[in-house]
């Protein structure tokens, strides 16, 4: 750009000198002298070459040269003016562009600095928040640990209260604390095993506490834990054979296990197996004892668990023909008046009378005399206990059972003969 401008300035300078020379020839006032056919211009050789190129094809006269010179001068001047304006404009643009770029760079730099500052502030804030969060988490873990410890202590305390209330026979309170013990927690087999161990811890209390434990287990909603208690109790019972109280408790356990099948059909095979294992050996032994007059275990059971006794009464007092013939009938009858209530005694009499009819239909007198003596004992029991009309009705029904077994013979007849036979033996 500078080289082109320099060429133009050189040309302009040459033309300017030529123009000045022409002006000088025209005169002082700037007007050409009207000198016909006369034009004198002194120019150098180079300038003439340029003038020759501008007037190529035309005659090199003064007028033509002058006109061409003026036109060229004006054109050159115009071009130079435009060129200068562009250069000036470009020269003005460059500082402006540089200044804007500088401002932009400063703005970017400031933005980057602000961003870095904000990022640093954000990092510091995040670190502070993280520290606070870690602190809160540590506190939360500490609180949770303490809470878990309190829950464990509370649960252990509830378990102690369960066992304590079982020990004193308060099943209602035991279940209240048991509900708190199992709240939100799975069943703990070990805890129930410890309960069973507790009831057997002291020999002097074990029988009554096993009964309380059965009362507690009977109301458990969890059939699996109920089965577990029955199994663990039966294991302990097997370790204590021939103890009447434990035998009676085994019968209760057996029926409770059987009853539990209603609410736990999925456990029916296990519960029924436990029932058979606990029930059959005891009943077999008791039946054998009754035939020889050993009625104490049965009587103890009837007094402690009369409702359960009703469920075994028929089986206990029913024997097959071979046993009936070989047993001591009078001793077998002793069981009748050892049971606690008049309705149980009435049922016992009925069971024996049915067997007399079946096994001694042709010769019942000996057995009926023995039954008359026991009926008199029943009557004295009612009188001594001053029982009401219901018991009297039960006695009346027993006396009516003597009718029809012997021709024109009743209770009074057989009682009279029984007493006469007793007097004869005493003599």
Tab-separated table of C-alpha atoms in Angstrom:
chain	number	residue	atom	x	y	z
A	1	UNK	CA	0.000	0.000	0.000
A	2	UNK	CA	2.852	2.370	0.820
A	3	UNK	CA	4.638	1.551	-2.479
A	4	UNK	CA	1.531	2.308	-4.555
A	5	UNK	CA	1.031	5.548	-2.679
A	6	UNK	CA	4.631	6.533	-3.353
A	7	UNK	CA	4.276	5.997	-7.122
A	8	UNK	CA	1.164	8.086	-7.196
A	9	UNK	CA	2.853	10.890	-5.266
A	10	UNK	CA	5.786	10.846	-7.707
A	11	UNK	CA	3.459	11.054	-10.678
A	12	UNK	CA	1.495	13.807	-9.040
A	13	UNK	CA	4.663	15.703	-8.356
A	14	UNK	CA	5.678	15.435	-12.006
A	15	UNK	CA	2.336	16.582	-13.227
A	16	UNK	CA	2.320	19.374	-10.734
A	17	UNK	CA	5.631	20.697	-12.076
A	18	UNK	CA	4.257	20.511	-15.584
A	19	UNK	CA	1.115	22.298	-14.588
A	20	UNK	CA	3.111	25.009	-12.890
A	21	UNK	CA	5.143	25.466	-16.057
A	22	UNK	CA	2.020	25.818	-18.121
A	23	UNK	CA	0.588	28.300	-15.713
A	24	UNK	CA	3.743	30.289	-15.965
A	25	UNK	CA	3.415	30.408	-19.716
A	26	UNK	CA	-0.147	31.678	-19.588
A	27	UNK	CA	0.660	34.656	-17.533
A	28	UNK	CA	0.508	36.142	-14.208
A	29	UNK	CA	-3.271	36.347	-13.982
A	30	UNK	CA	-3.600	32.638	-14.629
A	31	UNK	CA	-5.039	33.030	-18.128
A	32	UNK	CA	-3.376	31.626	-21.162
A	33	UNK	CA	-2.109	34.208	-23.544
A	34	UNK	CA	-4.103	34.077	-26.729
A	35	UNK	CA	-1.090	33.648	-28.839
A	36	UNK	CA	-2.207	31.886	-31.926
A	37	UNK	CA	-0.270	28.861	-32.890
A	38	UNK	CA	2.177	29.395	-30.062
A	39	UNK	CA	2.617	27.125	-26.976
A	40	UNK	CA	5.929	26.737	-25.348
A	41	UNK	CA	6.388	24.283	-22.568
A	42	UNK	CA	9.733	23.153	-21.455
A	43	UNK	CA	9.571	19.651	-20.074
A	44	UNK	CA	12.006	16.905	-19.484
A	45	UNK	CA	12.316	13.798	-21.531
A	46	UNK	CA	10.636	11.508	-19.002
A	47	UNK	CA	7.697	13.826	-18.672
A	48	UNK	CA	7.295	13.976	-22.377
A	49	UNK	CA	7.201	10.210	-22.555
A	50	UNK	CA	4.357	10.222	-20.040
A	51	UNK	CA	2.529	12.944	-21.967
A	52	UNK	CA	3.012	10.947	-25.130
A	53	UNK	CA	1.409	7.896	-23.563
A	54	UNK	CA	-1.567	9.988	-22.352
A	55	UNK	CA	-2.145	11.496	-25.826
A	56	UNK	CA	-1.474	8.363	-27.791
A	57	UNK	CA	-3.371	8.402	-31.065
A	58	UNK	CA	-3.788	12.134	-31.026
A	59	UNK	CA	-1.672	14.992	-32.232
A	60	UNK	CA	0.604	16.299	-29.474
A	61	UNK	CA	-0.607	19.899	-29.440
A	62	UNK	CA	-0.626	22.297	-26.549
A	63	UNK	CA	-4.385	22.310	-26.148
A	64	UNK	CA	-4.644	18.571	-26.204
A	65	UNK	CA	-1.782	18.215	-23.844
A	66	UNK	CA	-3.226	20.769	-21.497
A	67	UNK	CA	-6.663	19.231	-21.474
A	68	UNK	CA	-5.279	15.757	-20.992
A	69	UNK	CA	-3.047	17.042	-18.262
A	70	UNK	CA	-5.971	18.635	-16.449
A	71	UNK	CA	-8.090	15.528	-16.759
A	72	UNK	CA	-5.269	13.327	-15.575
A	73	UNK	CA	-4.531	15.686	-12.725
A	74	UNK	CA	-8.144	15.681	-11.581
A	75	UNK	CA	-8.409	11.894	-11.881
A	76	UNK	CA	-5.149	11.406	-10.038
A	77	UNK	CA	-6.162	13.874	-7.386
A	78	UNK	CA	-9.476	12.061	-6.976
A	79	UNK	CA	-7.755	8.705	-6.665
A	80	UNK	CA	-5.222	10.086	-4.232
A	81	UNK	CA	-7.963	11.668	-2.132
A	82	UNK	CA	-9.889	8.357	-1.961
A	83	UNK	CA	-6.689	6.508	-1.172
A	84	UNK	CA	-5.792	8.897	1.599
A	85	UNK	CA	-9.291	8.712	3.027
A	86	UNK	CA	-9.145	4.892	3.048
A	87	UNK	CA	-5.700	4.906	4.585
A	88	UNK	CA	-6.867	7.429	7.156
A	89	UNK	CA	-9.966	5.380	7.824
A	90	UNK	CA	-7.905	2.214	8.126
A	91	UNK	CA	-5.472	4.001	10.357
A	92	UNK	CA	-8.365	5.133	12.547
A	93	UNK	CA	-9.882	1.637	12.580
A	94	UNK	CA	-6.785	-0.106	13.769
A	95	UNK	CA	-6.556	1.688	17.137
A	96	UNK	CA	-10.312	1.237	17.628
A	97	UNK	CA	-10.111	-2.443	16.907
A	98	UNK	CA	-7.121	-2.809	19.159
A	99	UNK	CA	-8.868	-0.869	21.920
A	100	UNK	CA	-12.019	-3.036	21.639
A	101	UNK	CA	-9.947	-6.179	21.625
A	102	UNK	CA	-8.143	-4.928	24.688
A	103	UNK	CA	-11.456	-4.232	26.420
A	104	UNK	CA	-12.731	-7.667	25.385
A	105	UNK	CA	-9.582	-9.325	26.669
A	106	UNK	CA	-9.892	-7.390	29.915
A	107	UNK	CA	-13.539	-8.395	30.213
A	108	UNK	CA	-12.641	-12.026	29.560
A	109	UNK	CA	-9.839	-11.843	32.044
A	110	UNK	CA	-12.090	-10.235	34.633
A	111	UNK	CA	-14.789	-12.836	33.906
A	112	UNK	CA	-12.243	-15.622	34.289
A	113	UNK	CA	-11.001	-14.084	37.508
A	114	UNK	CA	-14.554	-13.705	38.774
A	115	UNK	CA	-15.329	-17.267	37.722
A	116	UNK	CA	-12.219	-18.520	39.455
A	117	UNK	CA	-13.158	-16.552	42.553
A	118	UNK	CA	-16.717	-17.850	42.470
A	119	UNK	CA	-15.434	-21.368	41.902
A	120	UNK	CA	-13.060	-21.017	44.810
A	121	UNK	CA	-15.862	-19.607	46.968
A	122	UNK	CA	-18.124	-22.447	45.854
A	123	UNK	CA	-15.415	-24.992	46.663
A	124	UNK	CA	-14.911	-23.457	50.079
A	125	UNK	CA	-18.662	-23.432	50.654
A	126	UNK	CA	-18.962	-27.025	49.453
A	127	UNK	CA	-16.127	-28.059	51.722
A	128	UNK	CA	-17.774	-26.273	54.625
A	129	UNK	CA	-21.105	-27.936	53.818
A	130	UNK	CA	-19.384	-31.298	53.486
A	131	UNK	CA	-17.680	-30.828	56.831
A	132	UNK	CA	-20.995	-29.894	58.407
A	133	UNK	CA	-22.648	-32.855	56.675
A	134	UNK	CA	-19.941	-35.222	57.892
A	135	UNK	CA	-20.363	-33.837	61.367
A	136	UNK	CA	-24.122	-34.324	61.179
A	137	UNK	CA	-23.632	-37.853	59.870
A	138	UNK	CA	-21.205	-38.632	62.674
A	139	UNK	CA	-23.688	-37.288	65.172
A	140	UNK	CA	-26.479	-39.272	63.509
A	141	UNK	CA	-24.421	-42.467	63.645
A	142	UNK	CA	-23.614	-41.798	67.261
A	143	UNK	CA	-27.266	-41.183	68.057
A	144	UNK	CA	-28.271	-44.297	66.096
A	145	UNK	CA	-25.710	-46.366	67.990
A	146	UNK	CA	-27.016	-45.060	71.279
A	147	UNK	CA	-30.585	-45.652	70.116
A	148	UNK	CA	-29.768	-49.224	69.093
A	149	UNK	CA	-28.198	-49.796	72.490
A	150	UNK	CA	-31.293	-48.404	74.198
A	151	UNK	CA	-33.505	-50.612	72.029
A	152	UNK	CA	-31.443	-53.669	72.927
A	153	UNK	CA	-31.606	-52.822	76.595
A	154	UNK	CA	-35.322	-52.172	76.332
A	155	UNK	CA	-35.842	-55.465	74.500
A	156	UNK	CA	-33.823	-57.362	77.096
A	157	UNK	CA	-35.784	-55.664	79.837
A	158	UNK	CA	-39.080	-56.635	78.156
A	159	UNK	CA	-37.877	-60.221	77.880
A	160	UNK	CA	-37.064	-60.240	81.579
A	161	UNK	CA	-40.561	-58.951	82.312
A	162	UNK	CA	-42.046	-61.667	80.078
A	163	UNK	CA	-40.181	-64.359	81.978
A	164	UNK	CA	-40.978	-62.764	85.334
A	165	UNK	CA	-44.696	-62.648	84.612
A	166	UNK	CA	-44.648	-66.216	83.334
A	167	UNK	CA	-42.965	-67.171	86.592
A	168	UNK	CA	-45.791	-65.673	88.648
A	169	UNK	CA	-48.534	-66.960	86.370
A	170	UNK	CA	-49.664	-63.621	84.921
A	171	UNK	CA	-50.040	-64.607	81.274
A	172	UNK	CA	-51.842	-61.376	80.410
A	173	UNK	CA	-48.963	-59.180	81.531
A	174	UNK	CA	-46.474	-61.588	80.015
A	175	UNK	CA	-48.125	-61.170	76.615
A	176	UNK	CA	-48.198	-57.408	77.032
A	177	UNK	CA	-44.426	-57.286	77.447
A	178	UNK	CA	-43.999	-59.981	74.827
A	179	UNK	CA	-45.716	-57.697	72.308
A	180	UNK	CA	-43.207	-54.963	73.155
A	181	UNK	CA	-40.359	-57.466	72.964
A	182	UNK	CA	-41.270	-58.615	69.450
A	183	UNK	CA	-42.279	-55.184	68.140
A	184	UNK	CA	-40.503	-54.690	64.811
A	185	UNK	CA	-38.191	-57.615	65.534
A	186	UNK	CA	-38.096	-61.160	64.150
A	187	UNK	CA	-38.761	-64.075	66.433
A	188	UNK	CA	-35.696	-65.090	68.427
A	189	UNK	CA	-35.570	-68.852	68.924
A	190	UNK	CA	-32.843	-68.539	71.515
A	191	UNK	CA	-35.031	-66.310	73.660
A	192	UNK	CA	-37.823	-68.905	73.779
A	193	UNK	CA	-35.345	-71.642	74.588
A	194	UNK	CA	-34.110	-69.502	77.489
A	195	UNK	CA	-37.703	-69.112	78.675
A	196	UNK	CA	-38.077	-72.891	78.844
A	197	UNK	CA	-34.784	-73.189	80.701
A	198	UNK	CA	-35.998	-70.572	83.163
A	199	UNK	CA	-39.132	-72.506	84.166
A	200	UNK	CA	-36.997	-75.544	84.976
A	201	UNK	CA	-34.310	-73.597	86.793
A	202	UNK	CA	-35.661	-74.282	90.295
A	203	UNK	CA	-37.001	-77.748	91.030
A	204	UNK	CA	-39.487	-76.577	93.648
A	205	UNK	CA	-41.169	-74.254	91.137
A	206	UNK	CA	-40.770	-76.153	87.905
A	207	UNK	CA	-44.164	-77.895	87.839
A	208	UNK	CA	-46.234	-74.793	88.373
A	209	UNK	CA	-44.037	-72.712	86.082
A	210	UNK	CA	-44.340	-75.243	83.274
A	211	UNK	CA	-48.105	-74.865	83.607
A	212	UNK	CA	-47.722	-71.084	83.384
A	213	UNK	CA	-45.489	-71.501	80.370
A	214	UNK	CA	-48.152	-73.592	78.655
A	215	UNK	CA	-50.722	-70.893	79.447
A	216	UNK	CA	-48.431	-68.341	77.829
A	217	UNK	CA	-47.682	-70.490	74.766
A	218	UNK	CA	-51.362	-71.222	74.235
A	219	UNK	CA	-51.962	-67.559	73.401
A	220	UNK	CA	-48.945	-66.997	71.149
A	221	UNK	CA	-49.804	-65.829	67.651
A	222	UNK	CA	-46.631	-67.217	66.129
A	223	UNK	CA	-47.253	-70.948	65.492
A	224	UNK	CA	-43.575	-71.623	64.814
A	225	UNK	CA	-42.537	-70.273	68.188
A	226	UNK	CA	-45.432	-72.096	69.819
A	227	UNK	CA	-44.208	-75.374	68.336
A	228	UNK	CA	-40.684	-74.544	69.460
A	229	UNK	CA	-41.824	-74.052	73.070
A	230	UNK	CA	-43.740	-77.330	73.029
A	231	UNK	CA	-40.752	-79.203	71.650
A	232	UNK	CA	-38.331	-77.736	74.186
A	233	UNK	CA	-40.735	-78.347	77.071
A	234	UNK	CA	-41.242	-81.961	76.024
A	235	UNK	CA	-37.479	-82.477	75.878
A	236	UNK	CA	-37.269	-81.380	79.508
A	237	UNK	CA	-40.222	-83.570	80.492
A	238	UNK	CA	-38.548	-86.638	79.053
A	239	UNK	CA	-35.618	-85.957	81.350
A	240	UNK	CA	-37.972	-86.244	84.350
A	241	UNK	CA	-39.820	-89.585	83.973
A	242	UNK	CA	-42.331	-90.963	86.493
A	243	UNK	CA	-43.044	-87.567	88.020
A	244	UNK	CA	-46.880	-87.359	88.172
A	245	UNK	CA	-46.967	-83.589	87.760
A	246	UNK	CA	-44.709	-83.719	84.713
A	247	UNK	CA	-46.809	-86.509	83.229
A	248	UNK	CA	-49.953	-84.454	83.585
A	249	UNK	CA	-48.234	-81.463	82.020
A	250	UNK	CA	-47.129	-83.662	79.119
A	251	UNK	CA	-50.791	-84.573	78.468
A	252	UNK	CA	-51.754	-80.896	78.511
A	253	UNK	CA	-48.906	-80.112	76.128
A	254	UNK	CA	-50.040	-82.908	73.821
A	255	UNK	CA	-53.592	-81.565	73.563
A	256	UNK	CA	-52.364	-77.993	73.134
A	257	UNK	CA	-50.154	-79.112	70.251
A	258	UNK	CA	-53.096	-80.935	68.691
A	259	UNK	CA	-55.340	-77.896	69.094
A	260	UNK	CA	-52.695	-75.688	67.466
A	261	UNK	CA	-53.135	-77.503	64.161
A	262	UNK	CA	-56.347	-75.539	63.610
A	263	UNK	CA	-54.465	-72.245	63.401
A	264	UNK	CA	-51.324	-73.669	61.817
A	265	UNK	CA	-52.267	-76.176	59.094
A	266	UNK	CA	-48.777	-75.912	57.607
A	267	UNK	CA	-47.350	-77.291	60.858
A	268	UNK	CA	-49.969	-80.004	61.271
A	269	UNK	CA	-47.591	-82.962	60.675
A	270	UNK	CA	-45.084	-81.711	63.268
A	271	UNK	CA	-47.771	-80.850	65.822
A	272	UNK	CA	-49.583	-84.170	65.430
A	273	UNK	CA	-46.314	-86.066	65.733
A	274	UNK	CA	-45.547	-84.198	68.940
A	275	UNK	CA	-49.032	-84.947	70.248
A	276	UNK	CA	-48.590	-88.685	69.724
A	277	UNK	CA	-45.108	-88.667	71.225
A	278	UNK	CA	-46.231	-86.823	74.360
A	279	UNK	CA	-49.684	-88.378	74.812
A	280	UNK	CA	-49.499	-92.087	74.050
A	281	UNK	CA	-46.861	-93.178	76.589
A	282	UNK	CA	-48.576	-91.335	79.468
A	283	UNK	CA	-52.068	-92.662	78.768
A	284	UNK	CA	-50.762	-96.194	78.369
A	285	UNK	CA	-49.012	-95.993	81.715
A	286	UNK	CA	-51.983	-94.435	83.506
A	287	UNK	CA	-54.396	-97.070	82.212
A	288	UNK	CA	-52.138	-99.796	83.509
A	289	UNK	CA	-51.871	-98.059	86.887
A	290	UNK	CA	-55.667	-97.784	87.261
A	291	UNK	CA	-56.174	-101.519	86.845
A	292	UNK	CA	-54.106	-102.116	89.980
A	293	UNK	CA	-55.565	-99.271	92.014
A	294	UNK	CA	-52.833	-96.662	91.359
A	295	UNK	CA	-55.073	-93.683	90.843
A	296	UNK	CA	-53.007	-90.809	92.315
A	297	UNK	CA	-51.498	-89.507	89.061
A	298	UNK	CA	-54.887	-89.532	87.341
A	299	UNK	CA	-56.611	-87.907	90.311
A	300	UNK	CA	-53.929	-85.197	90.455
A	301	UNK	CA	-54.379	-84.514	86.779
A	302	UNK	CA	-58.194	-84.415	87.069
A	303	UNK	CA	-58.032	-81.887	89.899
A	304	UNK	CA	-55.466	-79.688	88.117
A	305	UNK	CA	-56.891	-79.890	84.609
A	306	UNK	CA	-60.500	-81.063	84.791
A	307	UNK	CA	-61.279	-79.902	81.250
A	308	UNK	CA	-58.383	-81.913	79.878
A	309	UNK	CA	-59.395	-84.873	82.021
A	310	UNK	CA	-62.766	-84.917	80.267
A	311	UNK	CA	-60.913	-85.488	77.015
A	312	UNK	CA	-59.111	-88.577	78.309
A	313	UNK	CA	-61.766	-89.925	80.699
A	314	UNK	CA	-63.342	-92.385	78.262
A	315	UNK	CA	-59.992	-93.745	77.118
A	316	UNK	CA	-58.704	-94.109	80.686
A	317	UNK	CA	-61.743	-95.957	82.048
A	318	UNK	CA	-62.359	-98.192	79.059
A	319	UNK	CA	-60.462	-101.497	78.954
A	320	UNK	CA	-60.590	-104.504	76.676
A	321	UNK	CA	-62.108	-107.862	77.670
A	322	UNK	CA	-58.846	-109.525	78.622
A	323	UNK	CA	-57.841	-106.752	80.982
A	324	UNK	CA	-61.376	-106.638	82.421
A	325	UNK	CA	-61.226	-110.280	83.390
A	326	UNK	CA	-57.752	-110.122	84.919
A	327	UNK	CA	-57.846	-106.841	86.808
A	328	UNK	CA	-58.944	-106.163	90.408
A	329	UNK	CA	-62.340	-104.537	89.753
A	330	UNK	CA	-62.757	-103.029	93.218
A	331	UNK	CA	-59.386	-101.294	92.935
A	332	UNK	CA	-60.237	-100.101	89.446
A	333	UNK	CA	-63.364	-98.432	90.880
A	334	UNK	CA	-61.327	-96.374	93.333
A	335	UNK	CA	-60.585	-93.857	90.594
A	336	UNK	CA	-64.253	-92.859	90.298
A	337	UNK	CA	-64.449	-91.011	93.592
A	338	UNK	CA	-61.049	-89.347	93.263
A	339	UNK	CA	-62.124	-86.984	90.487
A	340	UNK	CA	-63.103	-83.500	91.679
A	341	UNK	CA	-66.647	-82.807	90.450
A	342	UNK	CA	-70.008	-84.583	90.485
A	343	UNK	CA	-70.367	-84.454	86.712
A	344	UNK	CA	-66.996	-86.176	86.248
A	345	UNK	CA	-67.964	-88.850	88.752
A	346	UNK	CA	-71.305	-89.356	87.023
A	347	UNK	CA	-69.502	-89.916	83.708
A	348	UNK	CA	-67.047	-92.335	85.329
A	349	UNK	CA	-69.940	-94.413	86.760
A	350	UNK	CA	-71.612	-94.478	83.361
A	351	UNK	CA	-68.468	-95.773	81.625
A	352	UNK	CA	-68.045	-98.584	84.159
A	353	UNK	CA	-71.746	-99.594	84.060
A	354	UNK	CA	-71.529	-99.888	80.257
A	355	UNK	CA	-68.633	-102.315	80.551
A	356	UNK	CA	-70.426	-104.355	83.237
A	357	UNK	CA	-73.338	-104.732	80.845
A	358	UNK	CA	-70.967	-105.730	78.075
A	359	UNK	CA	-68.617	-108.050	79.931
A	360	UNK	CA	-70.811	-109.312	82.862
A	361	UNK	CA	-74.252	-109.376	81.365
A	362	UNK	CA	-75.037	-112.863	82.715
A	363	UNK	CA	-73.512	-112.446	86.178
A	364	UNK	CA	-73.272	-108.760	87.172
A	365	UNK	CA	-73.973	-109.012	90.910
A	366	UNK	CA	-70.388	-108.980	92.158
A	367	UNK	CA	-69.535	-105.909	90.099
A	368	UNK	CA	-72.824	-104.172	91.024
A	369	UNK	CA	-72.179	-104.643	94.752
A	370	UNK	CA	-68.793	-102.964	94.321
A	371	UNK	CA	-70.455	-100.157	92.364
A	372	UNK	CA	-73.074	-99.730	95.133
A	373	UNK	CA	-70.309	-99.178	97.701
A	374	UNK	CA	-68.734	-96.489	95.500
A	375	UNK	CA	-72.148	-94.917	94.948
A	376	UNK	CA	-72.516	-94.556	98.706
A	377	UNK	CA	-69.115	-92.834	98.812
A	378	UNK	CA	-70.361	-90.472	96.127
A	379	UNK	CA	-73.433	-89.694	98.208
A	380	UNK	CA	-71.361	-88.892	101.305
A	381	UNK	CA	-69.168	-86.620	99.168
A	382	UNK	CA	-72.203	-84.604	98.060
A	383	UNK	CA	-73.479	-84.328	101.607
A	384	UNK	CA	-70.103	-83.364	103.047
A	385	UNK	CA	-69.480	-80.739	100.390
A	386	UNK	CA	-73.074	-79.556	100.683
A	387	UNK	CA	-73.367	-79.546	96.926
A	388	UNK	CA	-76.519	-78.304	95.279
A	389	UNK	CA	-79.350	-79.823	93.350
A	390	UNK	CA	-77.249	-80.485	90.279
A	391	UNK	CA	-75.021	-82.849	92.246
A	392	UNK	CA	-78.122	-84.539	93.741
A	393	UNK	CA	-79.438	-85.085	90.239
A	394	UNK	CA	-76.133	-86.678	89.272
A	395	UNK	CA	-76.403	-89.060	92.248
A	396	UNK	CA	-79.962	-89.972	91.294
A	397	UNK	CA	-78.856	-90.850	87.772
A	398	UNK	CA	-76.156	-93.129	89.138
A	399	UNK	CA	-78.637	-94.994	91.351
A	400	UNK	CA	-80.973	-95.503	88.402
A	401	UNK	CA	-78.178	-97.259	86.501
A	402	UNK	CA	-78.581	-100.303	88.832
A	403	UNK	CA	-82.094	-100.953	87.576
A	404	UNK	CA	-82.582	-103.523	84.888
A	405	UNK	CA	-79.319	-105.346	85.414
A	406	UNK	CA	-80.792	-107.803	87.891
A	407	UNK	CA	-84.412	-108.955	88.228
A	408	UNK	CA	-86.211	-106.701	90.732
A	409	UNK	CA	-82.907	-105.441	92.043
A	410	UNK	CA	-81.889	-101.832	92.529
A	411	UNK	CA	-79.223	-99.746	94.186
A	412	UNK	CA	-80.523	-100.290	97.724
A	413	UNK	CA	-80.540	-104.041	97.196
A	414	UNK	CA	-76.950	-104.186	96.032
A	415	UNK	CA	-75.779	-101.797	98.754
A	416	UNK	CA	-77.432	-103.930	101.433
A	417	UNK	CA	-75.767	-107.079	100.106
A	418	UNK	CA	-72.433	-105.318	99.838
A	419	UNK	CA	-72.603	-104.273	103.488
A	420	UNK	CA	-73.655	-107.755	104.561
A	421	UNK	CA	-70.718	-109.275	102.742
A	422	UNK	CA	-68.415	-106.772	104.398
A	423	UNK	CA	-69.666	-107.737	107.882
A	424	UNK	CA	-69.176	-111.415	107.065
A	425	UNK	CA	-65.571	-110.844	106.021
A	426	UNK	CA	-64.841	-108.862	109.202
A	427	UNK	CA	-66.069	-111.817	111.300
